[in-house]
Amino acid sequence: MADIAFDGPRGPKPRRRLSGRNIMIYGTLIVVALYYLVPLYVMVMTSLKGLPEIRLGNIFSPPVEATFQPWVKAWAEACTGLNCDGLQRGFWNSVRITVPSVLLSILIASINGYALANWKFKGAEFFFAVLMIGAFIPYQVMIYPMVILLRELGLYGSLTGLVLVHTVFGMPILTLLFRNYFATLPDELFKAARVDGTGFWGIYFRIMLPLSLPIFVVAVILQVTGIWNDFLFGVVYTKPEYYPMTVQLNNIVNTTTGVREYNVNMAATILTGLVPLLIYFVSGRLFVRGIAAGAVKG
Amino acid sequence: MMDQTQSATETSLSIKGLQLSFGAVQVLKDVNMDIRQGEFIVLLGGSGSGKSTILNCIAGLLDVSDGQIFINGRNVTWDEPKDRGIGMVFQSYALYPQMSVRGNLAFGLKNARLPRDEIAKRIGRAAGILQIEDYLDRKPAALSGGQRQRVAIGRALVRDVDLFLFDEPLSNLDAKLRAELRVEIKRLHETLGNTMVYVTHDQIEAMTLADRIALLRDGVIQQFASPEEIYRKPVNLYVAGFIGSPSMNFISGEIAGGQFRFNGRAINLDRYDGAPRDGVAILGIRPEHTDFDTGSSEAGIEAIVELQEHMGAESIIYLRLDGQRFALRTPDDTHYPEGTRLSLSFDIARASLFDPQSELRL
Ligand SMILES: Nc1ncnc2c1ncn2[C@@H]1O[C@H](COP(=O)(O)OP(=O)(O)OP(=O)(O)O)[C@@H](O)[C@H]1O
Ligand SMILES: [Mg+2]
């Protein structure tokens, strides 16, 4: 027994920085990051150049003489079909479409999900099944029937109509999202709240909501990006004066008259993408914090 | 008339013909119980026997398929949980994670729109009884399991009700804490004197806490009696086998002429508690009611030692008797090597005889 040598490995196992595995992981990450960042870089650079400089054709070089004129033009002067007051009109249209659509769809879907997960009412299974079928029907099929429906409701061409469309089309997937999340909250919590004299709404607002911040953030990300980036519904269900930003962007970029102003196009595109980008940055942090705060253990 | 008002005042909880089905599956089949004011009732049974389901029906968290529930003489079958005058404690504690301990205790009282000083008074009292004053302002996540369970009990306590429902409140705790809190719950019951219905699958908890145990199997109450009675006179084979560890030994044989006969041996039934009929029967004898034969009583029942477990104060010897496993519990700590032949004697006064067909006690 006594002659066992006690000198072998001891303590934490040493790790090599440059192992094959690490090279593989970081290599892939860098390549993927470049793949996304290079176009963005080119866009930003181009948007800061004047047209003569762009014509030189060196897309990777930084601007010799940086100008914000293309940005100003994209925002306030570019022609979007009917009028020439830039993207700003589309921006505010998009805001007026996105904010109510996001709020309404998340509110309704979360209540749906809560009712489906926690109150096993008669027909709940059937209702859920119907909703899920809705999620799998390609929405192109429903575009025309929806036009008729909106026309009958007198909402065709209005912002309200478009908000309604976005709310309805977001419903299946959001309801599924919320139902599955609420189903993971402990059932006994729900029972305890009932014994404590809380009803349907009380439990929703005072027990479920405070525990579900992460899933609400996920839903907001999903809906804001989805609705902000929507093009098809915006074209189909509204009039030109209500066109969302994406549609106006398309009109700017695809004008066939005059010279192609690449710098303005780039600036307009970045402007349009800014809102989802902002949502990712802001809610990404909130999201992580939400998960930490909502950690219900034991 | 007299009788009815009489029973209404002293019956705390009464369950009549309770049935419950989930779709086609009938989980509870005609459950009947009358529980007196201040009684400690334990619902005991294996997993899936319907214990939690009964408790949820009493609490009003499940709609019954048939039957009635009375609490303090009032028919509460259709009442909301909050209107039934119950407090409930859950296995997973079910504390509201976003609220402090104080918030958890106050939640139900605020919902009932009690005045603030009354809420503060009740919280103070419950916190005093349960010794949780020091962490009233902490969140549940910052408490240990035992502290959380105390808070959960506190949440039932502040409701100031006559009937407490516990659904396996100790099963998430380690053995030592479980034993401590068990004693505390017993003490709490003695202090408060209210009725408690307590679900567990732990027979030690059941035996130590209960005034009466309702032993369940597949949604049917097998026996509803005091722990002593369930232990001494189990009504059927299932109850006999369920209570006790190691469980009761069973020997097949037949009864004739006041004797139980098996494999050419005969045991006198003079001292048996009951009047068994003649015919085939199963003799049930607990390991602790079996002893080494001192030569005085029955004609030697011989068995061979297979294994012995020493547990300090006592030891359990596993034997082979006519090819069947047989356990014996003894305070004797002599070591018996495998293969040793031992002569046994049974304490017939504490044995049970069962009909192999109906499985009922004779
Ligand atoms: N919502 C439900 N739908 C269908 N069957 C259910 C439902 N809830 C419970 N059951 C069934 O009812 C039976 C009794 O369940 P219950 O929860 O009352 O058992 P238990 O005695 O509390 O068991 P355990 O000790 O495991 O908690 C089980 O067989 C279970 O599968
Ligand atoms: Mg249970």
XYZ file of C-alpha atoms in Angstrom, chain B residues 103-265:
163
model
C -46.847 38.449 0.307
C -47.535 34.745 0.008
C -49.270 34.653 3.361
C -51.246 37.811 2.664
C -52.339 36.942 -0.860
C -55.483 35.012 0.002
C -56.435 37.438 2.752
C -56.125 40.419 0.439
C -58.295 38.628 -2.071
C -60.873 38.180 0.669
C -60.621 41.957 1.292
C -59.711 41.640 4.941
C -58.682 44.826 6.740
C -54.954 45.440 6.835
C -54.530 45.224 10.584
C -56.381 41.902 10.612
C -54.059 40.582 7.890
C -51.012 41.736 9.821
C -52.350 40.135 13.000
C -52.970 36.774 11.364
C -49.595 36.745 9.643
C -47.944 37.573 12.937
C -49.707 34.740 14.686
C -48.989 32.154 11.962
C -45.370 33.261 11.707
C -45.054 32.889 15.462
C -46.498 29.392 15.517
C -44.356 28.238 12.600
C -41.244 30.211 13.572
C -40.857 31.933 10.249
C -40.719 35.512 11.540
C -37.090 35.920 10.554
C -37.628 35.494 6.854
C -40.990 37.096 6.237
C -39.414 39.486 3.751
C -37.474 36.917 1.775
C -38.543 35.441 -1.531
C -39.299 31.698 -1.532
C -36.229 31.053 -3.698
C -34.080 32.161 -0.766
C -35.509 29.539 1.606
C -34.609 25.931 2.289
C -37.072 23.158 1.597
C -38.145 22.882 5.212
C -38.658 26.638 5.508
C -40.668 26.679 2.301
C -42.927 23.968 3.584
C -43.458 25.898 6.790
C -44.487 28.922 4.757
C -46.831 26.743 2.742
C -48.415 25.543 5.976
C -48.554 29.160 7.105
C -50.536 30.078 4.036
C -53.177 27.573 5.097
C -52.959 28.694 8.710
C -53.688 32.379 8.115
C -56.935 31.485 6.407
C -58.254 30.659 9.848
C -60.323 27.705 8.696
C -61.533 24.512 10.325
C -60.339 22.102 7.678
C -56.763 21.636 6.499
C -55.865 19.576 3.474
C -52.308 18.306 3.014
C -51.139 16.638 -0.178
C -47.928 14.774 0.630
C -46.431 17.866 2.248
C -43.244 16.160 3.385
C -42.317 13.984 0.462
C -39.908 16.523 -1.049
C -37.842 16.712 2.122
C -34.958 14.590 3.307
C -35.541 11.921 5.930
C -34.395 13.894 8.948
C -36.371 17.018 8.122
C -39.359 14.864 7.345
C -39.293 13.358 10.800
C -38.954 16.810 12.386
C -41.788 18.375 10.463
C -43.953 15.336 11.089
C -43.724 15.982 14.781
C -44.384 19.664 14.192
C -47.509 18.956 12.213
C -48.720 16.666 14.967
C -48.068 19.383 17.509
C -49.770 21.958 15.312
C -52.823 19.765 15.161
C -52.895 19.469 18.916
C -52.537 23.230 19.307
C -55.126 24.236 16.750
C -57.517 21.359 17.158
C -58.864 21.645 13.622
C -59.673 18.849 11.258
C -56.911 17.655 8.991
C -56.980 15.447 5.946
C -53.488 14.376 5.078
C -52.430 12.463 1.994
C -49.329 10.329 2.066
C -47.952 7.089 0.783
C -45.595 6.825 3.727
C -47.010 4.393 6.249
C -44.854 5.678 9.081
C -46.408 9.122 8.613
C -49.822 7.532 8.462
C -49.362 5.417 11.583
C -47.860 8.208 13.671
C -50.120 11.093 12.661
C -53.542 9.638 12.087
C -56.521 9.305 14.342
C -57.957 7.257 11.536
C -56.446 6.005 8.304
C -58.397 5.562 5.092
C -56.502 3.037 3.044
C -57.192 3.389 -0.654
C -56.741 1.104 -3.578
C -57.835 1.950 -7.127
C -60.248 4.604 -5.919
C -61.953 2.400 -3.348
C -61.513 2.764 0.401
C -60.395 -0.626 1.664
C -60.492 0.153 5.352
C -61.222 3.296 7.329
C -60.131 2.754 10.910
C -57.629 3.693 13.584
C -53.966 2.871 12.893
C -54.055 0.181 15.602
C -57.063 -1.501 14.101
C -55.634 -1.376 10.572
C -52.437 -2.882 11.900
C -54.053 -5.540 14.054
C -57.112 -6.464 12.131
C -56.656 -5.672 8.448
C -59.947 -6.293 6.677
C -58.393 -7.935 3.653
C -55.203 -9.278 2.148
C -54.353 -5.996 0.421
C -54.476 -3.972 3.621
C -52.569 -6.693 5.457
C -49.794 -6.648 2.884
C -49.703 -2.850 2.547
C -49.170 -1.993 6.195
C -45.967 -3.090 7.881
C -42.384 -3.378 6.771
C -41.229 -5.993 6.054
C -44.758 -6.924 5.156
C -46.875 -9.641 6.658
C -46.004 -13.288 5.941
C -48.702 -15.348 4.289
C -49.051 -19.128 4.597
C -51.668 -21.116 2.691
C -53.431 -23.943 4.496
C -56.802 -24.919 5.812
C -58.838 -24.579 8.948
C -60.319 -27.632 10.554
C -61.277 -28.519 14.105
C -60.057 -25.263 15.577
C -56.645 -25.650 13.984
C -54.821 -24.124 11.041
C -53.113 -26.908 9.109
C -50.380 -26.625 6.529
C -47.816 -29.094 5.255
C -48.647 -31.583 7.956
C -48.320 -29.049 10.732
